[in-house]
Coordinates of C-alpha atoms and ligand atoms in Angstrom, one line a residue:
Chain A
M149 CA -11.2 12.6 2.5
K150 CA -8.2 14.1 4.2
K151 CA -6.5 10.8 4.5
I152 CA -7.2 9.9 0.9
F153 CA -5.5 13.2 0.0
A154 CA -2.5 12.4 2.3
I155 CA -2.0 9.1 0.7
A156 CA -2.4 10.5 -2.8
E157 CA 0.1 13.2 -1.9
Y158 CA 2.8 10.8 -0.9
T159 CA 2.1 8.6 -3.9
V160 CA 2.9 11.6 -6.1
K161 CA 6.0 12.4 -4.0
E162 CA 7.2 8.8 -4.2
N163 CA 6.7 8.8 -7.9
I164 CA 8.6 12.0 -8.7
R165 CA 11.6 10.8 -6.7
H166 CA 11.9 7.8 -8.8
K167 CA 14.3 7.9 -11.8
V168 CA 11.9 5.8 -13.8
F169 CA 9.5 8.8 -13.8
Y170 CA 12.0 11.0 -15.6
T171 CA 13.2 8.3 -17.9
I172 CA 9.7 7.8 -19.1
L173 CA 9.1 11.5 -19.6
L174 CA 12.4 12.0 -21.4
F175 CA 11.8 9.1 -23.7
A176 CA 8.4 10.5 -24.6
L177 CA 9.7 13.9 -25.3
V178 CA 12.5 12.5 -27.5
I179 CA 10.0 10.5 -29.5
I180 CA 7.7 13.5 -29.9
I181 CA 10.5 15.7 -31.1
S182 CA 11.9 13.1 -33.4
S183 CA 8.4 12.9 -35.0
V184 CA 9.5 16.1 -36.8
L185 CA 12.2 14.1 -38.5
F186 CA 9.8 11.4 -39.6
S187 CA 7.4 14.0 -40.9
M188 CA 10.1 15.4 -43.2
L189 CA 10.8 11.9 -44.5
S190 CA 7.3 10.9 -45.3
G191 CA 5.4 12.4 -48.2
E192 CA 2.3 13.1 -46.2
E193 CA 1.3 16.3 -44.6
E194 CA 3.9 17.2 -42.0
T195 CA 1.6 18.1 -39.1
R196 CA -0.5 15.1 -39.7
V197 CA 2.5 12.8 -39.1
I198 CA 3.7 14.7 -36.1
L199 CA 0.2 14.5 -34.6
D200 CA -0.1 10.8 -35.2
I201 CA 3.3 9.9 -33.8
G202 CA 3.0 12.5 -31.0
L203 CA -0.4 11.3 -29.7
G204 CA 0.7 7.7 -30.1
A205 CA 3.7 8.4 -27.9
I206 CA 1.7 10.3 -25.3
E207 CA -0.6 7.3 -25.0
I208 CA 2.1 4.7 -24.7
F209 CA 4.1 6.6 -22.2
A210 CA 1.1 7.6 -20.2
F211 CA 0.2 3.9 -20.1
L212 CA 3.7 2.9 -19.1
S213 CA 4.0 5.5 -16.3
A214 CA 0.6 4.5 -15.0
I215 CA 1.6 0.8 -15.0
F216 CA 4.8 1.6 -13.3
A217 CA 3.1 3.6 -10.6
A218 CA 0.2 1.1 -10.0
V219 CA 2.3 -2.1 -10.0
G220 CA 5.6 -0.7 -8.7
L221 CA 4.2 1.4 -5.8
V222 CA 1.2 -0.6 -4.7
L223 CA 2.6 -4.1 -5.1
G224 CA 6.0 -2.9 -3.9
E225 CA 4.6 -1.5 -0.7
M226 CA 2.8 -4.8 0.0
E227 CA 5.9 -6.8 -0.7
N228 CA 8.2 -4.8 1.5
K229 CA 5.6 -4.5 4.2
S230 CA 5.9 -0.8 4.7
I231 CA 2.2 -0.9 4.2
S232 CA 1.8 -2.3 7.8
L233 CA 2.8 1.1 9.2
I234 CA 0.0 2.7 7.3
L235 CA -2.7 0.2 8.0
T236 CA -2.1 0.2 11.7
R237 CA -3.2 3.8 11.8
P238 CA -6.8 5.0 11.6
V239 CA -7.0 4.5 7.9
R240 CA -9.7 2.5 6.3
R241 CA -8.8 0.1 3.6
F242 CA -10.9 1.9 1.0
E243 CA -9.1 5.2 1.9
Y244 CA -5.8 3.6 1.1
I245 CA -6.9 2.2 -2.3
W246 CA -8.6 5.4 -3.4
G247 CA -5.7 7.5 -2.1
R248 CA -3.2 5.5 -4.1
Y249 CA -5.5 5.5 -7.1
S250 CA -6.0 9.3 -7.1
G251 CA -2.3 9.8 -6.6
I252 CA -1.5 7.7 -9.7
L253 CA -4.1 9.6 -11.7
S254 CA -2.7 12.9 -10.6
I255 CA 0.7 11.8 -11.9
S256 CA -0.7 10.5 -15.1
L257 CA -2.6 13.8 -15.6
F258 CA 0.6 15.7 -15.1
N259 CA 2.5 13.5 -17.5
I260 CA -0.1 13.8 -20.2
L261 CA -0.4 17.6 -19.8
L262 CA 3.4 18.0 -20.0
M263 CA 3.8 15.7 -23.0
S264 CA 0.8 17.4 -24.8
S265 CA 2.2 20.8 -24.3
G266 CA 5.4 19.7 -25.9
L267 CA 3.5 18.3 -28.8
L268 CA 1.4 21.4 -29.2
F269 CA 4.4 23.6 -29.1
L270 CA 6.0 21.6 -31.9
L271 CA 2.8 21.6 -34.0
F272 CA 2.5 25.4 -33.7
I273 CA 6.1 25.8 -34.8
K274 CA 5.2 23.8 -37.9
G275 CA 2.3 26.1 -38.6
W276 CA -0.6 23.9 -37.4
S277 CA -3.9 25.5 -36.9
F278 CA -5.5 24.5 -33.7
D279 CA -8.2 21.9 -33.7
F280 CA -10.2 21.5 -30.6
R281 CA -10.3 17.8 -31.1
F282 CA -6.7 17.7 -30.0
L283 CA -8.0 18.4 -26.5
L284 CA -10.6 15.7 -26.9
A285 CA -7.9 13.2 -28.0
V286 CA -5.7 14.0 -25.0
T287 CA -8.7 13.8 -22.7
F288 CA -9.5 10.4 -24.0
I289 CA -6.0 9.2 -23.6
F290 CA -6.4 10.2 -20.0
L291 CA -9.7 8.2 -19.8
K292 CA -7.9 5.1 -21.0
V293 CA -5.3 5.6 -18.3
V294 CA -8.1 6.1 -15.8
I295 CA -9.3 2.6 -16.7
I296 CA -6.0 0.8 -17.0
S297 CA -4.7 2.2 -13.7
A298 CA -7.7 0.9 -11.9
L299 CA -7.2 -2.5 -13.5
A300 CA -3.5 -2.5 -12.8
I301 CA -4.2 -1.9 -9.1
L302 CA -6.7 -4.7 -9.0
I303 CA -4.3 -7.1 -10.8
S304 CA -1.5 -6.2 -8.4
L305 CA -3.7 -7.1 -5.5
I306 CA -4.6 -10.5 -7.0
S307 CA -1.3 -11.5 -8.5
T308 CA 1.8 -12.3 -6.6
S309 CA 4.7 -10.9 -8.6
P310 CA 5.4 -7.6 -10.4
I311 CA 6.2 -9.5 -13.6
S312 CA 2.9 -11.3 -13.7
S313 CA 1.0 -8.1 -12.8
I314 CA 2.7 -6.1 -15.5
S315 CA 2.2 -8.8 -18.2
M316 CA -1.4 -9.2 -17.2
T317 CA -2.0 -5.5 -17.5
F318 CA -0.3 -5.3 -20.8
F319 CA -2.4 -8.2 -22.0
L320 CA -5.6 -6.4 -21.0
W321 CA -4.4 -3.2 -22.6
V322 CA -3.9 -5.0 -25.9
L323 CA -7.1 -7.1 -25.7
G324 CA -9.0 -3.9 -24.8
H325 CA -8.0 -2.5 -28.2
V326 CA -9.2 -5.5 -30.2
T327 CA -12.5 -6.3 -28.5
D328 CA -14.4 -5.8 -31.8
H329 CA -12.6 -8.8 -33.1
L330 CA -14.4 -10.9 -30.6
K331 CA -17.6 -10.3 -32.6
Y332 CA -15.9 -11.5 -35.7
L333 CA -14.6 -14.5 -33.9
N334 CA -18.1 -15.3 -32.7
H335 CA -19.3 -15.0 -36.3
V336 CA -16.6 -17.4 -37.6
L337 CA -17.2 -19.9 -34.8
L338 CA -21.0 -19.9 -35.4
E339 CA -20.4 -20.8 -39.0
E340 CA -18.3 -23.7 -37.8
G341 CA -21.1 -24.7 -35.6
V342 CA -19.5 -23.7 -32.3
K343 CA -21.8 -21.9 -30.0
I344 CA -20.1 -20.0 -27.3
T345 CA -21.7 -16.7 -28.0
I346 CA -22.7 -16.1 -24.4
F347 CA -19.1 -16.7 -23.2
L348 CA -17.7 -14.4 -25.8
K349 CA -20.3 -11.8 -25.0
A350 CA -19.3 -11.9 -21.4
I351 CA -15.7 -11.4 -22.2
Y352 CA -16.6 -8.6 -24.6
Y353 CA -18.4 -6.7 -21.8
L354 CA -15.9 -7.5 -19.1
L355 CA -12.9 -6.3 -21.0
P356 CA -12.2 -2.6 -21.1
N357 CA -13.3 -1.3 -24.4
F358 CA -10.4 0.9 -25.5
Q359 CA -11.5 0.9 -29.1
Y360 CA -14.6 2.8 -28.0
L361 CA -12.3 5.5 -26.6
N362 CA -9.9 5.8 -29.6
I363 CA -10.7 9.4 -30.4
K364 CA -7.3 10.2 -31.7
D365 CA -8.2 8.1 -34.8
Y366 CA -10.7 10.8 -35.7
I367 CA -8.7 13.9 -35.6
G368 CA -8.1 15.3 -39.0
Y369 CA -10.8 13.1 -40.5
P370 CA -14.4 14.1 -40.9
N371 CA -15.7 14.3 -37.3
P372 CA -18.1 11.4 -36.5
L373 CA -18.3 12.5 -32.8
V374 CA -21.3 14.1 -31.2
G375 CA -21.9 15.3 -27.7
T376 CA -24.0 12.4 -26.6
T377 CA -21.3 9.8 -27.7
I378 CA -18.7 11.7 -25.8
F379 CA -21.0 11.8 -22.7
W380 CA -21.4 8.0 -22.9
Q381 CA -17.7 7.5 -23.4
V382 CA -16.8 9.5 -20.4
A383 CA -19.6 7.8 -18.3
Y384 CA -18.4 4.4 -19.5
S385 CA -14.8 5.1 -18.5
L386 CA -15.7 6.5 -15.0
A387 CA -18.1 3.7 -14.3
Y388 CA -15.7 1.0 -15.4
A389 CA -12.8 2.5 -13.4
S390 CA -14.9 2.9 -10.2
V391 CA -16.3 -0.6 -10.4
A392 CA -12.7 -1.9 -10.8
T393 CA -11.5 0.2 -7.9
W394 CA -14.3 -0.9 -5.6
L395 CA -13.4 -4.5 -6.5
S396 CA -9.8 -3.7 -5.5
V397 CA -11.1 -2.4 -2.2
L398 CA -13.0 -5.6 -1.7
V399 CA -10.0 -7.7 -2.3
F400 CA -7.7 -5.5 -0.3
S401 CA -10.1 -5.5 2.7
R402 CA -9.6 -9.2 3.1
K403 CA -5.8 -9.1 2.8
E404 CA -3.5 -9.8 5.7
F405 CA -0.1 -8.4 6.1
Chain B
M1389 CA -8.9 -1.1 33.6
V1390 CA -8.1 -4.0 31.3
A1391 CA -6.1 -2.8 28.4
I1392 CA -6.1 -5.9 26.3
R1393 CA -8.3 -8.9 26.5
T1394 CA -8.5 -11.8 24.2
E1395 CA -11.1 -14.5 24.1
N1396 CA -10.2 -17.9 22.6
L1397 CA -8.0 -16.1 20.1
T1398 CA -7.0 -18.5 17.4
K1399 CA -5.0 -18.0 14.3
I1400 CA -4.5 -20.7 11.7
Y1401 CA -2.4 -19.9 8.7
I1402 CA -3.4 -21.7 5.6
R1403 CA -0.9 -21.8 2.8
K1404 CA -2.5 -23.0 -0.4
H1405 CA -0.4 -24.9 -2.8
L1406 CA -1.5 -26.2 -6.1
F1407 CA -3.1 -29.4 -4.9
S1408 CA -2.7 -29.3 -1.1
S1409 CA -2.8 -26.7 1.6
K1410 CA -0.7 -26.5 4.7
K1411 CA -2.1 -25.4 8.0
T1412 CA -0.1 -23.9 10.8
N1413 CA -1.7 -23.3 14.1
A1414 CA 0.1 -20.2 15.1
L1415 CA -2.1 -19.3 18.0
E1416 CA -4.6 -21.6 19.8
N1417 CA -7.4 -20.5 22.1
L1418 CA -5.5 -17.7 23.7
N1419 CA -7.1 -16.1 26.7
L1420 CA -5.1 -13.2 27.9
E1421 CA -5.8 -10.2 30.1
I1422 CA -3.4 -7.3 30.4
E1423 CA -3.9 -4.6 33.0
D1424 CA -3.3 -1.1 31.9
R1425 CA -0.3 0.9 33.1
K1426 CA 1.8 -2.3 33.1
V1427 CA 4.6 -3.7 31.1
F1428 CA 3.8 -7.1 29.8
G1429 CA 6.4 -9.3 28.2
L1430 CA 5.7 -12.0 25.8
L1431 CA 8.4 -14.6 26.0
G1432 CA 8.7 -17.4 23.5
L1433 CA 11.0 -19.3 21.2
N1434 CA 11.2 -18.6 17.5
G1435 CA 7.9 -19.4 15.8
S1436 CA 5.9 -19.5 19.1
G1437 CA 3.4 -17.0 17.8
K1438 CA 4.5 -13.7 19.3
T1439 CA 4.4 -11.7 16.1
T1440 CA 1.1 -13.4 15.1
L1441 CA -0.5 -12.2 18.4
L1442 CA 0.8 -8.6 18.0
K1443 CA -0.4 -8.5 14.4
L1444 CA -3.9 -9.7 15.5
L1445 CA -3.9 -6.9 18.0
V1446 CA -3.4 -4.2 15.4
G1447 CA -5.7 -5.7 12.8
L1448 CA -3.0 -6.7 10.3
L1449 CA -4.2 -10.2 10.7
F1450 CA -7.8 -11.4 11.1
P1451 CA -8.5 -14.0 13.8
T1452 CA -9.6 -17.4 12.6
K1453 CA -11.6 -17.7 15.8
G1454 CA -12.1 -15.7 18.9
S1455 CA -12.0 -12.0 19.6
V1456 CA -9.9 -9.1 20.8
Y1457 CA -11.0 -6.3 23.1
I1458 CA -8.8 -3.2 23.6
F1459 CA -9.7 -0.8 26.4
E1460 CA -12.9 -2.9 26.7
Q1461 CA -14.0 -2.1 23.2
K1462 CA -14.3 -4.7 20.5
F1463 CA -11.5 -4.7 18.0
P1464 CA -11.1 -3.9 15.2
H1465 CA -12.3 -0.4 15.6
L1466 CA -10.8 2.5 13.8
S1467 CA -10.7 4.9 16.7
L1468 CA -8.8 2.4 18.8
L1469 CA -5.9 2.5 16.3
S1470 CA -5.2 6.1 17.3
R1471 CA -4.6 4.9 20.8
I1472 CA -2.1 2.2 19.8
G1473 CA 1.5 2.5 18.8
Y1474 CA 2.9 -0.5 16.9
L1475 CA 6.5 -1.3 16.3
P1476 CA 6.8 -4.2 13.8
E1477 CA 9.4 -6.8 14.0
F1478 CA 11.1 -5.5 10.9
P1479 CA 10.0 -1.9 10.5
C1480 CA 10.0 -1.0 6.9
F1481 CA 9.4 2.5 5.5
L1482 CA 8.9 4.4 2.4
M1483 CA 12.6 4.9 1.9
Y1484 CA 12.6 7.8 -0.5
L1485 CA 11.1 10.1 2.2
T1486 CA 13.1 12.0 4.7
A1487 CA 12.8 11.4 8.4
S1488 CA 10.6 14.4 9.0
E1489 CA 8.5 13.8 5.9
I1490 CA 7.6 10.2 6.9
L1491 CA 6.6 11.3 10.4
H1492 CA 4.5 14.1 8.9
F1493 CA 2.8 11.7 6.6
Y1494 CA 2.0 9.3 9.5
G1495 CA 0.8 12.3 11.5
K1496 CA -1.7 13.2 8.8
L1497 CA -3.1 9.8 9.0
Y1498 CA -4.1 10.6 12.6
G1499 CA -5.8 13.7 11.4
L1500 CA -3.3 15.9 13.3
S1501 CA -3.3 19.5 12.2
T1502 CA -0.1 21.0 10.6
K1503 CA 0.7 22.9 13.8
E1504 CA 0.3 19.8 16.0
R1505 CA 2.3 17.8 13.6
E1506 CA 5.1 20.2 13.5
K1507 CA 5.4 20.1 17.3
K1508 CA 5.0 16.4 17.6
V1509 CA 7.5 15.6 14.8
E1510 CA 10.1 17.8 16.4
E1511 CA 9.5 16.3 19.8
T1512 CA 9.8 12.7 18.7
L1513 CA 12.8 13.3 16.5
D1514 CA 14.4 14.9 19.5
L1515 CA 13.4 12.0 21.7
V1516 CA 15.1 9.4 19.4
D1517 CA 18.2 11.6 18.7
L1518 CA 17.5 12.1 15.1
K1519 CA 17.1 15.8 15.0
E1520 CA 20.2 16.4 13.0
N1521 CA 19.1 13.8 10.4
R1522 CA 15.6 15.1 10.0
N1523 CA 16.1 16.1 6.4
D1524 CA 18.0 13.0 5.4
R1525 CA 16.4 10.3 3.3
L1526 CA 15.6 7.1 5.1
A1527 CA 17.4 5.2 2.3
D1528 CA 20.7 6.6 3.7
F1529 CA 20.0 5.6 7.3
S1530 CA 21.8 2.9 9.2
K1531 CA 19.9 0.0 10.6
G1532 CA 20.0 1.4 14.1
M1533 CA 18.7 4.8 12.9
L1534 CA 15.9 3.0 11.1
E1535 CA 15.0 1.3 14.4
R1536 CA 14.9 4.7 16.1
I1537 CA 12.6 6.0 13.4
G1538 CA 10.6 2.9 14.1
M1539 CA 10.3 4.1 17.8
A1540 CA 9.6 7.6 16.7
Q1541 CA 6.6 6.5 14.7
V1542 CA 5.3 4.6 17.8
L1543 CA 5.5 7.7 20.0
L1544 CA 4.3 10.2 17.4
H1545 CA 0.7 10.3 18.4
D1546 CA 1.2 9.8 22.1
P1547 CA -0.6 6.4 22.3
E1548 CA -1.8 4.8 25.5
L1549 CA -1.0 1.3 24.4
L1550 CA 2.3 0.3 22.9
L1551 CA 2.8 -3.0 21.1
L1552 CA 6.5 -3.6 20.5
D1553 CA 7.7 -6.6 18.6
E1554 CA 11.2 -7.3 19.7
P1555 CA 12.1 -3.7 20.4
T1556 CA 15.7 -4.4 21.2
S1557 CA 16.7 -6.6 18.3
G1558 CA 19.2 -4.9 16.0
L1559 CA 20.2 -2.3 18.7
D1560 CA 23.7 -1.9 20.1
P1561 CA 24.3 -2.2 23.8
L1562 CA 23.8 1.5 24.3
G1563 CA 20.6 1.4 22.2
I1564 CA 19.3 -1.5 24.3
K1565 CA 20.0 0.5 27.5
K1566 CA 18.2 3.5 26.1
M1567 CA 15.3 1.4 25.0
R1568 CA 15.0 0.0 28.5
Q1569 CA 15.0 3.5 29.9
T1570 CA 12.4 4.6 27.4
I1571 CA 10.1 1.7 28.2
L1572 CA 10.4 2.4 32.0
R1573 CA 9.8 6.1 31.4
L1574 CA 6.7 5.4 29.3
K1575 CA 5.4 3.2 32.1
E1576 CA 5.9 6.0 34.6
E1577 CA 3.8 8.1 32.2
G1578 CA 1.0 5.6 32.6
K1579 CA 1.3 3.8 29.3
T1580 CA 0.5 0.2 28.8
I1581 CA 3.2 -1.8 27.0
L1582 CA 3.2 -5.2 25.5
L1583 CA 6.5 -6.3 24.2
S1584 CA 7.7 -9.5 22.7
S1585 CA 11.2 -10.9 23.1
H1586 CA 13.2 -14.1 23.3
F1587 CA 15.7 -12.6 25.6
V1588 CA 14.9 -13.6 29.1
T1589 CA 17.2 -11.0 30.7
E1590 CA 15.7 -8.1 28.7
V1591 CA 12.2 -9.1 29.7
E1592 CA 13.2 -9.6 33.3
R1593 CA 14.5 -6.1 33.7
V1594 CA 11.5 -4.1 32.4
C1595 CA 8.3 -6.3 32.8
D1596 CA 5.8 -6.4 35.5
Q1597 CA 4.3 -9.6 34.1
V1598 CA 5.5 -12.2 31.7
G1599 CA 3.5 -14.6 29.5
I1600 CA 5.3 -17.6 28.2
L1601 CA 4.1 -18.6 24.7
H1602 CA 5.0 -21.9 23.3
K1603 CA 3.8 -23.4 20.0
G1604 CA 0.9 -21.0 19.9
K1605 CA -0.3 -21.7 23.5
L1606 CA -0.1 -19.4 26.5
K1607 CA 1.7 -21.8 28.9
R1608 CA 2.1 -19.6 31.9
I1609 CA 1.7 -16.1 33.3
I1610 CA 4.3 -15.0 35.8
K1611 CA 4.2 -11.9 38.1
M1612 CA 7.7 -10.6 38.3
R1613 CA 7.3 -8.9 41.7
G1614 CA 8.4 -11.2 44.4
L1615 CA 9.5 -13.9 42.0
K1616 CA 11.7 -16.2 44.0
V1617 CA 13.2 -18.4 41.2
S1618 CA 15.0 -17.2 38.2
L1619 CA 12.8 -16.4 35.1
E1620 CA 15.3 -18.2 32.9
D1621 CA 14.8 -21.4 34.8
L1622 CA 11.0 -21.0 34.7
F1623 CA 11.1 -20.4 31.0
T1624 CA 13.3 -23.3 30.1
E1625 CA 11.3 -25.5 32.3
T1626 CA 8.0 -24.4 30.8
V1627 CA 9.1 -24.8 27.2
S1628 CA 10.9 -28.1 27.7
E1629 CA 8.1 -29.8 29.6
A1630 CA 5.7 -28.7 26.9
V1631 CA 7.7 -30.4 24.1
Ligands
ATP719 N1 2.3 -15.5 6.8 C1 2.4 -16.8 7.3 N2 2.0 -17.8 6.6 C2 2.1 -19.1 7.1 N3 2.6 -19.4 8.3 C3 3.1 -18.3 9.1 C4 3.0 -17.0 8.6 N4 3.5 -16.2 9.5 C5 3.9 -17.0 10.5 N5 3.7 -18.3 10.3 C6 3.9 -19.4 11.2 O1 3.3 -19.2 12.4 C7 4.1 -19.6 13.5 C8 4.2 -18.4 14.4 O2 5.0 -17.4 13.8 P1 5.3 -16.0 14.5 O3 6.0 -15.1 13.4 O4 4.1 -15.5 15.1 O5 6.4 -16.4 15.5 P2 7.3 -15.5 16.5 O6 7.0 -16.0 17.9 O7 7.1 -14.1 16.2 O8 8.8 -16.0 16.1 P3 10.2 -15.1 16.1 O9 10.7 -15.1 17.5 O10 11.1 -15.9 15.2 O11 9.9 -13.8 15.6 C9 5.4 -20.1 12.9 O12 5.3 -21.5 12.9 C10 5.4 -19.6 11.5 O13 6.0 -20.5 10.6
MG720 MG1 8.3 -12.6 15.6

């Protein structure tokens, strides 16, 4: 546990010393602030627009920073071989992966909290009355990041170049948001007489289901959420992420350096 | 006691291409025994398998066949890693950390307490003459300074067995001399050292025993004490007759 913590700690250190980290945060804050401008231009309710743009920005930038950390740091360390000075010490392979992963999650959590406070501040200035679902929305953005970071690590371990890992992760991120279309695709194919239902079903269950976690769509609308759904959504995210991370451990344990 | 023993240690690299795969026999049926408290030199041409052997001994590579015993315990074994110090051929660090931060980080991986770490880090930084640079980032270090940090991380946890992959490459004459003194001092302290090199003269000066590796095979083991002929001649003879 101590070693996992040590590795997580230096992952955080590594991240905050990178310029990319600040660039991402800065960009996010600029977009969140400029949402005020958009809100004035559009005819809709001001806070609604700020909320939409703000949460969207938080999600995208949290995703970008997680990808940067997972691919840049983990793959980078394997490529430049500095990993060999870690693995030749009494560190188990799973400790390395979980340490890296928890470090990346800590950074993401910090990023999300910072960006959300910025957004909240702005909303309050505009006279928004607090809705607890804001917290839920932010939590669920984090859950998505929990899943995508685990996948990004797994992909970095399998693929050979940063470019391919990043594009693969992007691809999964997008696909994960449109999984429901697979059902539609299946429907259309069946009508055409093509039966690949099992195959599509398999893909449907293998892909991360981000649509399932899109809580921010609900804020401001009548609330369709109940406690049990939230419980299952959280359980789903944690289970998905830990399976992916243990798969990473499995792949990593066989790797030579 | 036997510090390192290998039994039929074999490593075949397989490079997979799209339709074919290329096999390299980097190490073949290596049977080696190294006594503790000795300096053992691995001598071999480029590509003879020195780095491969050292990496197998620290668990960065997995043997294709055969086994490794360190201090008579089957390797890999996590606790053995605390007793080994490893200097890679091209030491590479997390460059954004400072000299003292990186050593503290490595120290944590041995489970050293903060107090122990502070003492050890200061000691080793002093030993490699980097005390003044302790708060400088490794990114600003010269090549020679990085080599010295490389040596610092080897000594940090006071290991009994040192595996040094070409410890003098990249050092200036003064650095080479200092490395030689360090190796001899460590031997006095009772450490076991396995080092690889392709410089006959370097090996000659510090080693008790020399193994000649050629194309993945251990061709000969030479005891330096009482050696009548020159090591260089023996070496060139061994590697040319083996062609
Ligand atoms: N990762 C790898 N994949 C495939 N082949 C490899 C790999 N690493 C080394 N080899 C091959 O294995 C053989 C032994 O290499 P090794 O690095 O052990 O040699 P060496 O004795 O350390 O050489 P040098 O003196 O140049 O450092 C070489 O033929 C090399 O091409
Ligand atoms: Mg080598």
